[in-house]
Tab-separated table of C-alpha atoms and ligand atoms in Angstrom:
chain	number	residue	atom	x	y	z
K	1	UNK	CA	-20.686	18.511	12.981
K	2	UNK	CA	-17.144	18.326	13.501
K	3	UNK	CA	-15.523	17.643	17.106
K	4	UNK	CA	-11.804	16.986	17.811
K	5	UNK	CA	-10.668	16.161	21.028
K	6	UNK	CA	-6.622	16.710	21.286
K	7	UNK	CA	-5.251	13.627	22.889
K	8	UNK	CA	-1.789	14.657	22.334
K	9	UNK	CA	-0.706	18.478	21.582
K	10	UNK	CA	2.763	17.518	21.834
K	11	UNK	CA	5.213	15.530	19.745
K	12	UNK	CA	7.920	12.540	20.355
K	13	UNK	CA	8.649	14.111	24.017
K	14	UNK	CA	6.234	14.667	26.246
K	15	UNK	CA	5.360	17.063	29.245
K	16	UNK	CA	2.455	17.046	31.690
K	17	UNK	CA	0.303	19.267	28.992
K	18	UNK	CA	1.908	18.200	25.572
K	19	UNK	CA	2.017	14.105	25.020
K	20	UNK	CA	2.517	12.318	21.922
K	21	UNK	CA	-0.081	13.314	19.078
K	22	UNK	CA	-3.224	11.682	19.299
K	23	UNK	CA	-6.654	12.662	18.088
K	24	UNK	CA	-10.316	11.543	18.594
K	25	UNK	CA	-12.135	12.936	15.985
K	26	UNK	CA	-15.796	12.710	15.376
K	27	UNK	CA	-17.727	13.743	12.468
K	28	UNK	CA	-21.032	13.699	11.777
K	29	UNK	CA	-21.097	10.914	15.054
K	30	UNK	CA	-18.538	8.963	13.518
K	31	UNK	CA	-15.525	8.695	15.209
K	32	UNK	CA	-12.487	7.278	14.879
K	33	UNK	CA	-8.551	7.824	16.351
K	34	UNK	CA	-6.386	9.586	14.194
K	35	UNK	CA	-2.143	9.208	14.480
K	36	UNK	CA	-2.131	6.665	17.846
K	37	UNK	CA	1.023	7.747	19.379
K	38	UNK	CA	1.955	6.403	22.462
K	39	UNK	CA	-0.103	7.143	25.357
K	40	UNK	CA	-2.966	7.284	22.848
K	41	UNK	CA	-5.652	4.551	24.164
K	42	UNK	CA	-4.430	6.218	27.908
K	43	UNK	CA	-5.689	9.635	27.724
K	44	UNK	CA	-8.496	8.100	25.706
K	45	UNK	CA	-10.465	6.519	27.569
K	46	UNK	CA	-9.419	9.058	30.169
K	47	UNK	CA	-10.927	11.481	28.254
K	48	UNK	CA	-14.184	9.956	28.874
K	49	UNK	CA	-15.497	9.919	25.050
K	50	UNK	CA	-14.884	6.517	24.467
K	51	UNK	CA	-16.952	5.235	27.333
K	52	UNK	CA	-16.659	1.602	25.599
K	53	UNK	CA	-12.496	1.953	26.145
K	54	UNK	CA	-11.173	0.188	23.055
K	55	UNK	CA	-14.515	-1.365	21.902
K	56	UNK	CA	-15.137	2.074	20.442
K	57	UNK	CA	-11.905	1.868	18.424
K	58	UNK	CA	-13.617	1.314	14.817
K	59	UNK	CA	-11.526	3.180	12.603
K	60	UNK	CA	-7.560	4.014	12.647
K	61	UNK	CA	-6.135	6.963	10.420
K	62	UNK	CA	-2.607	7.272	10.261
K	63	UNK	CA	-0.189	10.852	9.017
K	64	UNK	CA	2.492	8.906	9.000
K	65	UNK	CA	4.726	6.196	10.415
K	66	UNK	CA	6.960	7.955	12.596
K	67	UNK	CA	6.731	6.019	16.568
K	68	UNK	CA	5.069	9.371	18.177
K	69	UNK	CA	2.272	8.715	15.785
K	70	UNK	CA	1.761	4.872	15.595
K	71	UNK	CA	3.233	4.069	18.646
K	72	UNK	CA	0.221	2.909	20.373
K	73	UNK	CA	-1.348	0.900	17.633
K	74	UNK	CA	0.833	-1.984	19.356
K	75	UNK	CA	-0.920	-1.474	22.010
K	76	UNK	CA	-4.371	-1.595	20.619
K	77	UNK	CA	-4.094	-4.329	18.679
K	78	UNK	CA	-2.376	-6.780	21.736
K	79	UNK	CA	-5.588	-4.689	23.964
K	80	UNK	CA	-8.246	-6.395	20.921
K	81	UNK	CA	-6.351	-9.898	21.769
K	82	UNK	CA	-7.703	-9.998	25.430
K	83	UNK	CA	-11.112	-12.073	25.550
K	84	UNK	CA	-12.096	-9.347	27.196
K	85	UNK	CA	-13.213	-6.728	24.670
K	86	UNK	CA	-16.701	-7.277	23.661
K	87	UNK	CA	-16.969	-5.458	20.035
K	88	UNK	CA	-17.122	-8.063	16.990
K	89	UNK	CA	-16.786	-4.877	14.615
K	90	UNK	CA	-14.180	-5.057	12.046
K	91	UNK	CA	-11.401	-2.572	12.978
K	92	UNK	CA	-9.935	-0.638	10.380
K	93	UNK	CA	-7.041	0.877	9.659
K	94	UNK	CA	-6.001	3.966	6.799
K	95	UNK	CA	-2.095	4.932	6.694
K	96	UNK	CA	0.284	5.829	4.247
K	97	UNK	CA	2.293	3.236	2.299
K	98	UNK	CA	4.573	0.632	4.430
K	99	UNK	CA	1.734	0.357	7.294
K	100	UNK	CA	1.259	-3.499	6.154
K	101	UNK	CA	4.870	-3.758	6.252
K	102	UNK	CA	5.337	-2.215	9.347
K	103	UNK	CA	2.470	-4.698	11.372
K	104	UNK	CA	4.194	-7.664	9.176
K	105	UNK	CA	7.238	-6.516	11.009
K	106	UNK	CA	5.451	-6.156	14.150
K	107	UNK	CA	3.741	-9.671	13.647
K	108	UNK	CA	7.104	-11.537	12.910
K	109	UNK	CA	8.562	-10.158	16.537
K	110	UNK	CA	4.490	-10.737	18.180
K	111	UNK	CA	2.707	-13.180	16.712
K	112	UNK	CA	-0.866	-13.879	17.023
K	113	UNK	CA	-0.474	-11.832	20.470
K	114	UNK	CA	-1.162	-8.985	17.896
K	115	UNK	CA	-4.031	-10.276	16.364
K	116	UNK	CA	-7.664	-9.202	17.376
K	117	UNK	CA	-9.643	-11.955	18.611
K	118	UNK	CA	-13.046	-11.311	17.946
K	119	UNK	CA	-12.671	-8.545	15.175
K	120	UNK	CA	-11.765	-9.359	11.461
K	121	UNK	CA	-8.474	-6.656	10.823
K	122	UNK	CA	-8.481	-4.744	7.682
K	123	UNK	CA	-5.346	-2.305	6.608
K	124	UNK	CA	-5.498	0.160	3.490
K	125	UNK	CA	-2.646	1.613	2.495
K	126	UNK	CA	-3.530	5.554	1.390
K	127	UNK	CA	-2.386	7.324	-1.492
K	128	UNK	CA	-3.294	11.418	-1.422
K	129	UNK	CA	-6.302	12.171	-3.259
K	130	UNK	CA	-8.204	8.905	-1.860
K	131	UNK	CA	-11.288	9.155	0.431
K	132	UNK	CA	-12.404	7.432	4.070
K	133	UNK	CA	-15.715	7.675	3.375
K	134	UNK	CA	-17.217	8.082	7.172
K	135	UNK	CA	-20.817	7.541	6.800
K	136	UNK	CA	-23.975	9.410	6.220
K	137	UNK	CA	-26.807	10.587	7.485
K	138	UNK	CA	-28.405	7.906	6.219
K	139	UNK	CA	-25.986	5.520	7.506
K	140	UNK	CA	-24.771	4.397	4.362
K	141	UNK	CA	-20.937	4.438	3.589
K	142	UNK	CA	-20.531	5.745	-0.229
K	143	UNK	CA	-19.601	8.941	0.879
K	144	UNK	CA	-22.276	10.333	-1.810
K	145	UNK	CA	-23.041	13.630	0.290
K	146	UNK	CA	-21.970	12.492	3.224
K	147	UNK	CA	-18.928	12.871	5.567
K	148	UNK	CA	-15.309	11.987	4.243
K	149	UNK	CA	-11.326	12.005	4.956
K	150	UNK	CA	-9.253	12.951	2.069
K	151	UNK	CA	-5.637	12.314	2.075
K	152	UNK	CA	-3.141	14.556	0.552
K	153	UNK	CA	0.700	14.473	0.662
K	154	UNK	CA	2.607	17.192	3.192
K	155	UNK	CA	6.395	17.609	3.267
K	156	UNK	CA	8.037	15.324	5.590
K	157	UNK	CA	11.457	13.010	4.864
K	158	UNK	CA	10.195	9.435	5.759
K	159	UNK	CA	12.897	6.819	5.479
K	160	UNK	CA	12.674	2.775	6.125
K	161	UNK	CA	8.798	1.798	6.184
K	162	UNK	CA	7.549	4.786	3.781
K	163	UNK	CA	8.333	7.402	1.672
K	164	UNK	CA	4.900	9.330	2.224
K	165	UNK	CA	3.271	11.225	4.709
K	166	UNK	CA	-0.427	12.786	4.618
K	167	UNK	CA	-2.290	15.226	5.902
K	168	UNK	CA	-6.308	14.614	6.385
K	169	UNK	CA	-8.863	17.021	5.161
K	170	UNK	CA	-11.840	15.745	6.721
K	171	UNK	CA	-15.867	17.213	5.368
K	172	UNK	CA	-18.980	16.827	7.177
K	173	UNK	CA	-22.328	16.446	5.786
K	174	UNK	CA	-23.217	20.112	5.839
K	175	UNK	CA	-19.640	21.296	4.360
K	176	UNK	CA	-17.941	22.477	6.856
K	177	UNK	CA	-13.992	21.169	6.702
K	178	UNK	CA	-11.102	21.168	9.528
K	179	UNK	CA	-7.704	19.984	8.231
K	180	UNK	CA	-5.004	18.441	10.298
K	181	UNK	CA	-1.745	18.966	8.796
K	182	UNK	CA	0.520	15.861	10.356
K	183	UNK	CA	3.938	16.356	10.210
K	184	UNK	CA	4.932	18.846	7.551
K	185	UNK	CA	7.455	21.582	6.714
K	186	UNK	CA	5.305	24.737	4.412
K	187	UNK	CA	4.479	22.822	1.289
K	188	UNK	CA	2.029	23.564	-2.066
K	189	UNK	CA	-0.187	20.602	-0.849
K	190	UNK	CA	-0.618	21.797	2.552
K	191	UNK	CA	-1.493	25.358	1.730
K	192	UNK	CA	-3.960	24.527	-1.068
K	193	UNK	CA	-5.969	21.401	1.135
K	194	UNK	CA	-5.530	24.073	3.654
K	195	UNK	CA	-7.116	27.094	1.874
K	196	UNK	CA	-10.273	28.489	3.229
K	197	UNK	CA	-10.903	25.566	5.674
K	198	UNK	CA	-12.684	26.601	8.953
K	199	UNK	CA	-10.660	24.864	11.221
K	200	UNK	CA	-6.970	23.854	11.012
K	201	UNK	CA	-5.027	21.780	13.058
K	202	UNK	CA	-1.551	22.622	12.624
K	203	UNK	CA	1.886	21.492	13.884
K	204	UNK	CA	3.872	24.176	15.163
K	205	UNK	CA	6.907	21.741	16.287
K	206	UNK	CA	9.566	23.809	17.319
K	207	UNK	CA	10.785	27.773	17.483
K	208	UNK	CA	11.984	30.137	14.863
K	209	UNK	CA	15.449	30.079	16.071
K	210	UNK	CA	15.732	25.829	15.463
K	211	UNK	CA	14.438	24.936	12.243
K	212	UNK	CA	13.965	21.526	11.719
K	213	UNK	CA	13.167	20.427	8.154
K	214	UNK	CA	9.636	18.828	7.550
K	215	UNK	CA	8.149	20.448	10.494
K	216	UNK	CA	6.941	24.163	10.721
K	217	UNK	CA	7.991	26.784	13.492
K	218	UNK	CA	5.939	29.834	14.201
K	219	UNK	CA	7.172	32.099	11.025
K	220	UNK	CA	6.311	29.012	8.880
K	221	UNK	CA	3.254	27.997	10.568
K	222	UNK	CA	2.352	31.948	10.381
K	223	UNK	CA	3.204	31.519	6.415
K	224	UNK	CA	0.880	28.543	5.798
K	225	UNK	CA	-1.753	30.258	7.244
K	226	UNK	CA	-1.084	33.934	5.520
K	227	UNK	CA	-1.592	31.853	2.331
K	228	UNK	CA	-4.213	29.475	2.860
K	229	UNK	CA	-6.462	32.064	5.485
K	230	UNK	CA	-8.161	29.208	7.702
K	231	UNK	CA	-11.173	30.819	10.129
K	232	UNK	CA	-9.565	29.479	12.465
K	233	UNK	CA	-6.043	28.146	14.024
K	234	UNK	CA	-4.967	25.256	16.477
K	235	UNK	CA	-1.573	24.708	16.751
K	236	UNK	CA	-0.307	21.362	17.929
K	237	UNK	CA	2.833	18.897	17.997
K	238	UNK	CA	4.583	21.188	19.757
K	239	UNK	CA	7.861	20.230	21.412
K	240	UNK	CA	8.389	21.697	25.212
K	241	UNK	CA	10.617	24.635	23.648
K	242	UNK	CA	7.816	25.218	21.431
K	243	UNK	CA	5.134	24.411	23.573
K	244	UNK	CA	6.976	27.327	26.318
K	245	UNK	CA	6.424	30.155	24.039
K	246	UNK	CA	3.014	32.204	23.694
K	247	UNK	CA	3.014	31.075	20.113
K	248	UNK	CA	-0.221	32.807	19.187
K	249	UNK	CA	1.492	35.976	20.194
K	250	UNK	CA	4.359	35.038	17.440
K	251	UNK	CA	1.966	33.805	14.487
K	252	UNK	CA	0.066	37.297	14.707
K	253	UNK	CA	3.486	38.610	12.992
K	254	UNK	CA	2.527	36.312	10.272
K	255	UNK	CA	-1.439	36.147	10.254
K	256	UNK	CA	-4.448	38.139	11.560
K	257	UNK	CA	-6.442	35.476	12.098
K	258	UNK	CA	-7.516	33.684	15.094
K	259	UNK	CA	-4.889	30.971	16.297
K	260	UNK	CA	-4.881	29.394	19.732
K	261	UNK	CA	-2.574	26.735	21.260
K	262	UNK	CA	-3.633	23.529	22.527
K	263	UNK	CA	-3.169	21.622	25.113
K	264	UNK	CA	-3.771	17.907	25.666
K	265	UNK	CA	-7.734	17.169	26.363
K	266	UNK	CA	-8.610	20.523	24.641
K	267	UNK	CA	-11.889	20.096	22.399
K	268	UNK	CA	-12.209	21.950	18.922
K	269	UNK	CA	-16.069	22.114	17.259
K	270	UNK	CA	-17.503	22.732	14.279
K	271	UNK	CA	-19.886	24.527	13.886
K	272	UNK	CA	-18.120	26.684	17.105
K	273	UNK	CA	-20.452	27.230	19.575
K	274	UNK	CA	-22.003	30.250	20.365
K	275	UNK	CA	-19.972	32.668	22.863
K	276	UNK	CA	-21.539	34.494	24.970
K	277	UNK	CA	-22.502	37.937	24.638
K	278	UNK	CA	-22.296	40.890	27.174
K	279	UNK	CA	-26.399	40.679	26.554
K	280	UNK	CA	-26.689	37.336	28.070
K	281	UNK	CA	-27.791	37.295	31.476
K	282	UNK	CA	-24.890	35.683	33.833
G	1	ZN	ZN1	7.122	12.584	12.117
């Protein structure tokens, strides 16, 4: 099983329905917070799904280093140096290259106000191809058969802490896959990790008359999907000029598939559960 809660829908500047991306994802009952941009710990424990607040913060994965997808990892890690939090488990953290510079950075301004004080810190820097393992059903973490977060590399200039950033393709235990595409412009990488998934997450940052470079509009989001044909469409990061158009509407130019826009606190599942039918009794 595959559940994704959208923390953030929108990208560095926010409006009452689209805040900085964020994403509580849960596979297989292992969860973890994927791209902490600021606001992130807010809305989650807002949310209600992590009724332990930031003792449920086990695992970190990162897109990229950009500040409307890291932002708040400042703030979790001075939250983990409060006695108050309870958890002793390790926290740990998956990002592209230049995360460990970036908290060295952060540590030289902080201190030890950013270090956790009951849980041992670890930080892997993530090439594309390599694997989160995220536990299986038999709770062990090999990622034989079980659940896992692949890496792989999407098109979007990074300059001063990294030269990289990923998308995640994550896989539950019965096969089922949802990609989230990060930041990106259309690349190879995107469209093949992309390809046949049943559930992508993809930015949709801004309209068909601005195009920005390493982020998609509508005609290119609608062109990612003609070629990789996902079962199904969420479109996120949206900035308020695209988060004001009916951008479903616009991608049906492109794609016949089903795509729907979120919204911040939206919840995506896979397997999707059942709809209704006009048979059911009311
Ligand atoms: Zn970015």
């Amino acid at each position: 099983m595959i559940r994704i809660r959208i923390l953030g829908a929108g990208g560095a500047v926010p409006t009452p329905t689209h805040t900085p991306a964020a994403y509580w994802v849960t596979v297989d009952g292992v969860s973890l917070l994927m791209d902490p941009g600021p606001g992130a710990l807010v809305r989650l424990v807002r949310c209600g799904d992590a009724a332990g607040g930031v003792d449920d913060v086990e695992t970190v994965l990162l897109s990229h280093l950009h500040p409307d997808h890291s932002g708040d990892l400042l703030a979790l890690l001075f939250a983990l140096h409060s006695p108050l939090p309870t958890s002793e488990a390790p926290l740990q953290l998956f990002g592209p290259p230049g995360l460990q510079r970036l908290l060295d950075r952060l540590g030289d301004i902080y201190g030890s106000w950013l270090v956790p004080r009951k849980r041992a810190l670890t930080v892997t820097e993530v090439r594309p191809g390599d694997c989160v393992p995220l536990g299986s059903g038999d709770g062990s973490v090999d990622g034989s058969g079980g659940a896992t977060a692949v890496a792989f590399a999407v098109d979007h200039p990074q300059d001063r802490l990294s030269d990289m950033a990923l998308g995640w393709r994550f896989t539950d235990a019965a096969g089922q896959v949802a990609v989230y595409s990060g930041d990106t412009g259309d690349c190879a990488t995107l469209r093949e990790a992309a390809a046949g998934c049943d559930l992508l997450i993809l930015e949709c940052s801004t309209t068909d008359e601005w195009d920005v470079p390493g982020h998609l509009n509508p005609a290119g989001a609608g062109a990612v999907c003609a070629a990789a044909n996902p079962r199904r469409v969420v479109l996120t990061h949206q900035y308020p000029n695209a988060a004001a158009l009916d951008l479903p509407r616009l991608l049906a130019r492109h794609f016949a598939g089903p795509v729907e826009q979120a919204r911040d606190d939206d919840v995506y599942l896979l397997p999707d559960p059942p709809r209704p039918s006009r048979k059911d009794p009311a």
